[in-house]
Coordinates of N, CA and C in Angstrom, one line a residue:
X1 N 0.8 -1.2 0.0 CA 0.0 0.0 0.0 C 0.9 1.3 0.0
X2 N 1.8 1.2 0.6 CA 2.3 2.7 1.0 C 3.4 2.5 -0.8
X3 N 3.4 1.5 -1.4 CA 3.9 2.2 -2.6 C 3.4 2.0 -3.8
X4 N 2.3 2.1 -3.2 CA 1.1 2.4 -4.3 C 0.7 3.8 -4.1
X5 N 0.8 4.1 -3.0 CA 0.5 5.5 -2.6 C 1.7 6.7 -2.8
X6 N 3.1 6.2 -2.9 CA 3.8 6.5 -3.5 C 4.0 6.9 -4.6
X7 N 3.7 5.7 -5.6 CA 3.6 5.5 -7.6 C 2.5 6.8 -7.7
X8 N 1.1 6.8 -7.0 CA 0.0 7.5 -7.0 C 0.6 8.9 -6.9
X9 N 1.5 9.4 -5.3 CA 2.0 10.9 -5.4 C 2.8 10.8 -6.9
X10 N 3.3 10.4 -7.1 CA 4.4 10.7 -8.0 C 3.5 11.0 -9.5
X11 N 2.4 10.3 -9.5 CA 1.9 10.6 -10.8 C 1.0 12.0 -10.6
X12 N 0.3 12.5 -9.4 CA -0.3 13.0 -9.4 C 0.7 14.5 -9.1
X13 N 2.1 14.4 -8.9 CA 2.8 15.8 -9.2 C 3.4 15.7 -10.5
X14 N 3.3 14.8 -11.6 CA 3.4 14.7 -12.6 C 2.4 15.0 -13.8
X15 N 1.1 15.0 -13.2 CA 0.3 15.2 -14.0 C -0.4 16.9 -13.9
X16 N -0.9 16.7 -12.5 CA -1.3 18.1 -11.6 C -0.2 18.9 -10.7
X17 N 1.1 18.6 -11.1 CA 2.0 19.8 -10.3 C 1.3 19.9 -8.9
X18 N 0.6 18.7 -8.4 CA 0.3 19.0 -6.6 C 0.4 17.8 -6.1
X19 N 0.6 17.9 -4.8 CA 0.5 16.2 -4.1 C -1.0 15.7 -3.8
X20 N -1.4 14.7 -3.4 CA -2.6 13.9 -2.6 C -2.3 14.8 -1.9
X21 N -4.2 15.6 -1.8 CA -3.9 16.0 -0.5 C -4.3 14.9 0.8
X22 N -4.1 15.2 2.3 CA -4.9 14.6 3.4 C -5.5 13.7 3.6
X23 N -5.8 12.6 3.4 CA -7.2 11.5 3.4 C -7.8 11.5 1.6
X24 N -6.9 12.2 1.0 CA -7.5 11.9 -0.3 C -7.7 10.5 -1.1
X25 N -9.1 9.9 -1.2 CA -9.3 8.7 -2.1 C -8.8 8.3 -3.4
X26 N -7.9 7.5 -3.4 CA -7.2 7.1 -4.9 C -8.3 5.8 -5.5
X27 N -8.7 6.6 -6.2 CA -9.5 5.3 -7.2 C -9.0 4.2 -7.3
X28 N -10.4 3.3 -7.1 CA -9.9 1.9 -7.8 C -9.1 1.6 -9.1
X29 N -10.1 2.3 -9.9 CA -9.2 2.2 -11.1 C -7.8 2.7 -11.3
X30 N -7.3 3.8 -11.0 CA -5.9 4.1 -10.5 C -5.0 3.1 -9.5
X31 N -5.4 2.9 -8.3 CA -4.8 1.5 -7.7 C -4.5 0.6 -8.7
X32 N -5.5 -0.4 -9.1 CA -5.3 -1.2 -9.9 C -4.5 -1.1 -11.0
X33 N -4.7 0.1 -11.9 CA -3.5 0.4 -12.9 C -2.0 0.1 -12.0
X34 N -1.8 1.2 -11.3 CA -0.3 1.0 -10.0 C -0.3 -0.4 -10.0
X35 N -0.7 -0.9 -9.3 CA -0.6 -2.0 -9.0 C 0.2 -3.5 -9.7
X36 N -1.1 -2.7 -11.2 CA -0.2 -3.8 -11.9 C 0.9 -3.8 -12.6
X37 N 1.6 -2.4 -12.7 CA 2.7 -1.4 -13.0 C 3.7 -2.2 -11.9
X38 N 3.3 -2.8 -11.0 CA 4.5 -2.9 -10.0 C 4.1 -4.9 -9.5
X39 N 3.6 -5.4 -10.4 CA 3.4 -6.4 -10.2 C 3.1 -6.7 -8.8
X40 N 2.0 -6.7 -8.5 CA 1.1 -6.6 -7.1 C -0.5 -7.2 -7.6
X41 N -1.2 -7.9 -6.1 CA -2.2 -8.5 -6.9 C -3.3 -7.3 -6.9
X42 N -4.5 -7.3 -7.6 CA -5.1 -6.4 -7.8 C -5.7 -5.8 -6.7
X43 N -6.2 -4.8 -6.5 CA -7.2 -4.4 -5.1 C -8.5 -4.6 -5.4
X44 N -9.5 -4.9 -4.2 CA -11.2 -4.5 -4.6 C -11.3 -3.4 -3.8
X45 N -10.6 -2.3 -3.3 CA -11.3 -1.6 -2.7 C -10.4 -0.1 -3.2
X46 N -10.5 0.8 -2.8 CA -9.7 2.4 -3.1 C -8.9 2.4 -1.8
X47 N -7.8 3.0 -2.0 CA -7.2 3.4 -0.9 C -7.2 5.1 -0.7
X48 N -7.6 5.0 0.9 CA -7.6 6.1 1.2 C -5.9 6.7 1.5
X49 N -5.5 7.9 1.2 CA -4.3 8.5 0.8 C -4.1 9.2 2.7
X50 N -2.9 8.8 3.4 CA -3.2 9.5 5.0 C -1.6 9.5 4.4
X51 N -1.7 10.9 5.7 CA 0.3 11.8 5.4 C 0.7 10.7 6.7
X52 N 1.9 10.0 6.5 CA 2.8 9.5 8.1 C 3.7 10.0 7.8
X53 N 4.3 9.4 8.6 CA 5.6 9.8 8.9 C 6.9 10.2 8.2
X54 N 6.7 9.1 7.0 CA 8.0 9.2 6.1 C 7.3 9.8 4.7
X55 N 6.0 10.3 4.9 CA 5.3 11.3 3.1 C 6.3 11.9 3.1
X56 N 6.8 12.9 4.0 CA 7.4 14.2 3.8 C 9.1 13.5 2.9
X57 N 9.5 12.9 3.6 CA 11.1 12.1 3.0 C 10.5 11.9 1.4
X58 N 9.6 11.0 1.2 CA 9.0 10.8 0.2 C 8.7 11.5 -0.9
X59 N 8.5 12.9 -0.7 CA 7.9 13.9 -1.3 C 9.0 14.4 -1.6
X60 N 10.2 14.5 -0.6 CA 11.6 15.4 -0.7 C 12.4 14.3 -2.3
X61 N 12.0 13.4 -1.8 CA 12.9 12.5 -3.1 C 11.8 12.5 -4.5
X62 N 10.4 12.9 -4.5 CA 10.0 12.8 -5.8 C 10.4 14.0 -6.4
X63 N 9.8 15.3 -5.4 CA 10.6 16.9 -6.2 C 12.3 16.7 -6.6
X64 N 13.1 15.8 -5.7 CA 14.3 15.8 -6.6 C 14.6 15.0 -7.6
X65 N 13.6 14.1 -8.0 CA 13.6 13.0 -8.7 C 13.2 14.0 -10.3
X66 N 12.0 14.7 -10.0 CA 11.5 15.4 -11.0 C 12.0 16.6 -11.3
X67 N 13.2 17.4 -10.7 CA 13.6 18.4 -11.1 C 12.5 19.4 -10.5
X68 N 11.5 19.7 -9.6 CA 10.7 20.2 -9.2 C 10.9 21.4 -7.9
X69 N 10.2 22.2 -7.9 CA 10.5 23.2 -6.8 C 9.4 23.6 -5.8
X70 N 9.4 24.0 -4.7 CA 8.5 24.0 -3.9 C 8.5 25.8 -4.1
X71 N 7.1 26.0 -4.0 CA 7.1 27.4 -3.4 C 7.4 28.1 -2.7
X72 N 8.8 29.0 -2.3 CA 8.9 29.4 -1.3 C 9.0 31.0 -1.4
X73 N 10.0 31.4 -0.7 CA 9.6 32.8 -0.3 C 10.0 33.8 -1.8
X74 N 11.2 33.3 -2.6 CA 11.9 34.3 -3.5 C 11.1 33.9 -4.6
X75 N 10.1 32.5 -4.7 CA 9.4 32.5 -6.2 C 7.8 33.4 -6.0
X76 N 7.4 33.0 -4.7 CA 6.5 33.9 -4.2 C 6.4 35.1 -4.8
X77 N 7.8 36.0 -4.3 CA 7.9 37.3 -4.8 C 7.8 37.3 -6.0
X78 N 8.3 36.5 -7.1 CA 8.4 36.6 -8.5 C 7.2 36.2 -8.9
X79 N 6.1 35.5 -8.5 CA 5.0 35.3 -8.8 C 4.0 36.7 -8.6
X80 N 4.5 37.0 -7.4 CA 3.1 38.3 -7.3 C 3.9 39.5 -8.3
X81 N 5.4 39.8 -7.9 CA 6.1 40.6 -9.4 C 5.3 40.5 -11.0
X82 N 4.8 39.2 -11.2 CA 4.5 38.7 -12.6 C 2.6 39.0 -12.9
X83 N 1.9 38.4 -11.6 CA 0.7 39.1 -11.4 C 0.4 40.4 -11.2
X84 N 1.5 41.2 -10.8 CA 1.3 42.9 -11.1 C 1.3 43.4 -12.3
X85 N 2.1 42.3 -13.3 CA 2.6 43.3 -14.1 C 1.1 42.9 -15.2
X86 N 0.6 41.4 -14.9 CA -0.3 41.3 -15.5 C -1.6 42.1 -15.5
X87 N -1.8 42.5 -14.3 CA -2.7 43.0 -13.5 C -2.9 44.7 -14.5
X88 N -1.6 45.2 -14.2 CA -1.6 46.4 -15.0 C -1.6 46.3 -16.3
X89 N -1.1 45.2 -17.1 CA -1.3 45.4 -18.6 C -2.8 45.4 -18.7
X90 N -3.9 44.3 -18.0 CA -5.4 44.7 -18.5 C -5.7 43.7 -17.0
X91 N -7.3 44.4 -17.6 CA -8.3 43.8 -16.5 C -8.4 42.3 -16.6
X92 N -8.7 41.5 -15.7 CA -8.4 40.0 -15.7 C -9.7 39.3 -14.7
X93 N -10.4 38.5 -15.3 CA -11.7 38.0 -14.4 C -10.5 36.6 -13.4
X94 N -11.4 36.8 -12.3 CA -10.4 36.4 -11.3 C -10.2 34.3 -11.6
X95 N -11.3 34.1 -12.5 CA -11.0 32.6 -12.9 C -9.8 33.1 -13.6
X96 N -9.8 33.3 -14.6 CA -8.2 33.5 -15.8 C -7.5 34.1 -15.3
X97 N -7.2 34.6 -14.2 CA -6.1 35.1 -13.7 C -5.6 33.7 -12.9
X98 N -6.4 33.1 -11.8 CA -6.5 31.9 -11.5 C -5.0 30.6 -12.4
X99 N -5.7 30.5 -13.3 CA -5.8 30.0 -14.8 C -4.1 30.3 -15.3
X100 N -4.0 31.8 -15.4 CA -2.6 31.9 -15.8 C -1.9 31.6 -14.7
X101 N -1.9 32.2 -13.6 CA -1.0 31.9 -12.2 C -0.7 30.2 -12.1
X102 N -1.4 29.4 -12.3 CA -0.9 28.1 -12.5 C -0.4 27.7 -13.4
X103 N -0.5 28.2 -14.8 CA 0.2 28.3 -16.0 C 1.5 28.8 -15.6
X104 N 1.9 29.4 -15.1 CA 3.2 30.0 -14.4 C 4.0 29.5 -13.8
X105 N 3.4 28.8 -12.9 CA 3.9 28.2 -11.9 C 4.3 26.6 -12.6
X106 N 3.2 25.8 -13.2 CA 3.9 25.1 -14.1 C 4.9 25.0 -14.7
X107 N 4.8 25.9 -15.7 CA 5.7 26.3 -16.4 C 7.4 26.3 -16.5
X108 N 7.2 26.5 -14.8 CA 8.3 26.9 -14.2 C 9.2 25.8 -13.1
X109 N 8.1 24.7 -13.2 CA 8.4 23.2 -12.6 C 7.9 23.6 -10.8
X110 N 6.8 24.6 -10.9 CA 6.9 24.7 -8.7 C 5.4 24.2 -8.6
X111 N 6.0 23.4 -7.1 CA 4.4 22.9 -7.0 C 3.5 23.9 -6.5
X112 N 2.1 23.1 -7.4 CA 1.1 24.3 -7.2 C 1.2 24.7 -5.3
X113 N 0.7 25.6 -4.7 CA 0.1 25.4 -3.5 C -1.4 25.1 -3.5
X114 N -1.8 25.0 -2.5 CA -3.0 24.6 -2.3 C -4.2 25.8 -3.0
X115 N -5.4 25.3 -3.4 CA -6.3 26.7 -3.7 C -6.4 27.6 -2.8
X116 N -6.4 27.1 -1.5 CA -6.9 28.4 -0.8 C -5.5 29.6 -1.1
X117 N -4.2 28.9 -1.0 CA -2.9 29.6 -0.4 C -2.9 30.5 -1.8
X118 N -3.2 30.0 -3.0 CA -3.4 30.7 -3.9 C -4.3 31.5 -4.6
X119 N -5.1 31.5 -3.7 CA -6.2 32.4 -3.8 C -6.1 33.5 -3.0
X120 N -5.5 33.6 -1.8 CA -5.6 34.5 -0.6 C -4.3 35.3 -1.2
X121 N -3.3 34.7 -1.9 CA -2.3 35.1 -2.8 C -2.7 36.6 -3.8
X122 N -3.6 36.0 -4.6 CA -4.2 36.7 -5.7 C -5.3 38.0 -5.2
X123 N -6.1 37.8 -4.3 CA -6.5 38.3 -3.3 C -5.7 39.4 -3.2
X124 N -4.2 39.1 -2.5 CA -3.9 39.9 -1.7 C -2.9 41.2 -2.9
X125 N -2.6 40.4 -4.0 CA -2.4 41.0 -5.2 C -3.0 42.0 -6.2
X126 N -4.2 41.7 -6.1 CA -4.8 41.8 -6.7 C -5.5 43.3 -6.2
X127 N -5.6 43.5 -5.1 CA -6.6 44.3 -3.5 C -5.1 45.2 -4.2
X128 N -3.7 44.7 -4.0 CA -2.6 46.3 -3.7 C -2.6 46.6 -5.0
X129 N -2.5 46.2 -6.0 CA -2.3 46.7 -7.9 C -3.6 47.6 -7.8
X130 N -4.8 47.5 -7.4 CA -5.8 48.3 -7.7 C -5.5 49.6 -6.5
X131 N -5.2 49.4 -5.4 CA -5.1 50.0 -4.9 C -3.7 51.3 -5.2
X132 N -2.4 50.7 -5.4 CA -1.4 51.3 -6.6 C -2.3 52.4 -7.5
X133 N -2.8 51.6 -8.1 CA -3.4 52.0 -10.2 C -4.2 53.5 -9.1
X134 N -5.6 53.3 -8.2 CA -5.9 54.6 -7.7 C -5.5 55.6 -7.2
X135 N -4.3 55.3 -6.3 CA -3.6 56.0 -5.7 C -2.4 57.0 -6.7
X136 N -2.2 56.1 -7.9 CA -1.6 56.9 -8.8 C -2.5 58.2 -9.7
X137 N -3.7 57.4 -10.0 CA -4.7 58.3 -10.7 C -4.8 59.3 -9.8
X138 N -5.4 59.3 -8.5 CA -5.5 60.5 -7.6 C -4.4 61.2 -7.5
X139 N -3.0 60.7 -7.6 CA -2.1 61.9 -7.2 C -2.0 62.5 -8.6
X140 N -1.9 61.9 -10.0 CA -1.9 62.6 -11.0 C -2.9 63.8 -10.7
X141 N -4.3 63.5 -10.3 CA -5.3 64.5 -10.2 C -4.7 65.8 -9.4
X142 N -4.5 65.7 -8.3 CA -4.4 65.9 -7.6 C -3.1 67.2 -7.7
X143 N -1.8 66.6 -8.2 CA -0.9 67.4 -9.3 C -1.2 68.5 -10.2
X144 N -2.0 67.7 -11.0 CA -3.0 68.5 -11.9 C -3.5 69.8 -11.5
X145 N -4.1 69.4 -10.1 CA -5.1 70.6 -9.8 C -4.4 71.5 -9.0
X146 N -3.0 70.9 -8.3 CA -2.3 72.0 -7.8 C -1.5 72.7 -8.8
X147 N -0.9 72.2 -9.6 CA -0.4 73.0 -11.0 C -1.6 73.6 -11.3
X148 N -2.8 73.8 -11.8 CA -3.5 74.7 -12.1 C -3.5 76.1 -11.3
X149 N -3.4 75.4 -10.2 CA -3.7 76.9 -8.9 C -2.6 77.6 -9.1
X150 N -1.6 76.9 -9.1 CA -0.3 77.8 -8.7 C -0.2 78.4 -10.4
X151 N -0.3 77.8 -11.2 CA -0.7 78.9 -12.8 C -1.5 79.7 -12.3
X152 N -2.7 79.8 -12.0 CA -3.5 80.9 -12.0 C -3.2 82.1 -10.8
X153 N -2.0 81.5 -9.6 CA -1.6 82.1 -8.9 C -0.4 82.8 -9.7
X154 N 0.4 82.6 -10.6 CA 1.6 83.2 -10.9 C 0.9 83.9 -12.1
X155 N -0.2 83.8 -12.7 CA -0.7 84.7 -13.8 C -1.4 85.7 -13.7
X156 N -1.9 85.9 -12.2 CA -2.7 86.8 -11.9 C -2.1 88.0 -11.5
X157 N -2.6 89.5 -11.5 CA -1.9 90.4 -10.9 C -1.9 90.7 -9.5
X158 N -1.1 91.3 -9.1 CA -0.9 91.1 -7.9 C -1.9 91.3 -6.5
X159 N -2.8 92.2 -7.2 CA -3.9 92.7 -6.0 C -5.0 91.6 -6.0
X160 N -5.0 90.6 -6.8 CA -5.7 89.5 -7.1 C -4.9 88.3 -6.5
X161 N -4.2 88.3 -5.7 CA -3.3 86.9 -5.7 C -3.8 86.4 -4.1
X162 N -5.1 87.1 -3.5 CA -5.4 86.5 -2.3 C -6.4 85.7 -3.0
X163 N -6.7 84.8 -2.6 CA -8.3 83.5 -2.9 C -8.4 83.3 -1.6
X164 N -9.8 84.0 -1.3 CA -10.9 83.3 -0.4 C -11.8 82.1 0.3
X165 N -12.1 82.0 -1.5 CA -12.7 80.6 -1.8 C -12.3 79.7 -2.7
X166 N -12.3 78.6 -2.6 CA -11.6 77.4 -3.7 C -12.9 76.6 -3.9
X167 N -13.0 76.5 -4.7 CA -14.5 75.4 -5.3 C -13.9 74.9 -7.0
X168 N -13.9 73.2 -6.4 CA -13.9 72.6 -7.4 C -12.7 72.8 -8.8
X169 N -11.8 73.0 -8.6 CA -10.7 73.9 -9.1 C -11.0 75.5 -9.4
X170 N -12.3 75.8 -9.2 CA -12.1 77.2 -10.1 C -12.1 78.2 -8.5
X171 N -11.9 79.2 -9.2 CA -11.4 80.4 -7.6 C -12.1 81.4 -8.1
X172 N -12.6 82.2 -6.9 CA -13.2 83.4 -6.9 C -12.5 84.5 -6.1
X173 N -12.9 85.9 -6.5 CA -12.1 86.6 -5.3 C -13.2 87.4 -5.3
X174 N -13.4 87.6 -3.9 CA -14.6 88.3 -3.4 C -14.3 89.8 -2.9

């Protein structure tokens, strides 16, 4: 069993760039393929997939076996780096952003993380680029409207250069 559930991880970071998760059920018909891949008698039942003790050892020797990478802190960075820059070239419905971020990550031989880790990821990407993109628009505005004043302050004559009231860029003097 446990190297059936082995043959199983190894296909399933081969296929889907992710491990079995937790208690995950491996089909009969997958067992039985394994099985007879490794000359074993057949199963009648599915085996349920549980992490012990030695998954983790296991796991360390299939990413090295496969040339594979784990997510960690400096691809992270280059991942949300790559979602900004997508983010800014155009609008992205959050499935196909989804969609490309695992395209990426494939791509690039790392295992996926989990949906949530990648989602709270995107989330969290996705929340600062928009937040960026307005914060830029508003100071451009904002620029804008102080360069106007200070023109209409350096154009005006001098007995005119107090403003009392400011509305909406335009000035009055009362």
């Amino acid at each position: 069993e446990n190297r059936i559930c082995f043959a199983a991880e190894l296909c399933m970071i081969r296929a889907y760039h992710r491990f079995l998760d937790r208690n995950e059920r491996i089909p009969l018909k997958a067992t039985n393929y394994l099985s007879q891949q490794l000359d074993y008698v057949p199963l009648f039942a599915p085996i349920n997939f549980s992490l012990k003790s030695d998954t983790y050892i296991g796991r360390q020797k299939i990413i090295g076996y496969l040339e594979f990478w784990e997510l960690d802190e400096v691809k992270k960075v280059a991942l949300q780096q790559w979602l900004e820059t997508k983010i800014r070239s155009q609008v992205y419905d959050r499935k196909l952003l989804t969609y490309e971020a695992r395209n990426y990550l494939k791509s690039r031989q790392i295992i996926l993380p989990a949906p949530t880790v990648l989602g709270r990821l995107l989330a969290r990407v996705t929340k600062e680029s928009f937040k960026k993109f307005y914060e830029q628009r508003l100071s451009m505005k904002l620029n804008l409207f102080f360069f106007l004043v200070l023109a209409v302050l350096v154009s005006c004559s001098p007995e005119k250069k107090t403003l009392k009231k400011f509305r909406l860029g335009k000035y009055q003097t009362v």
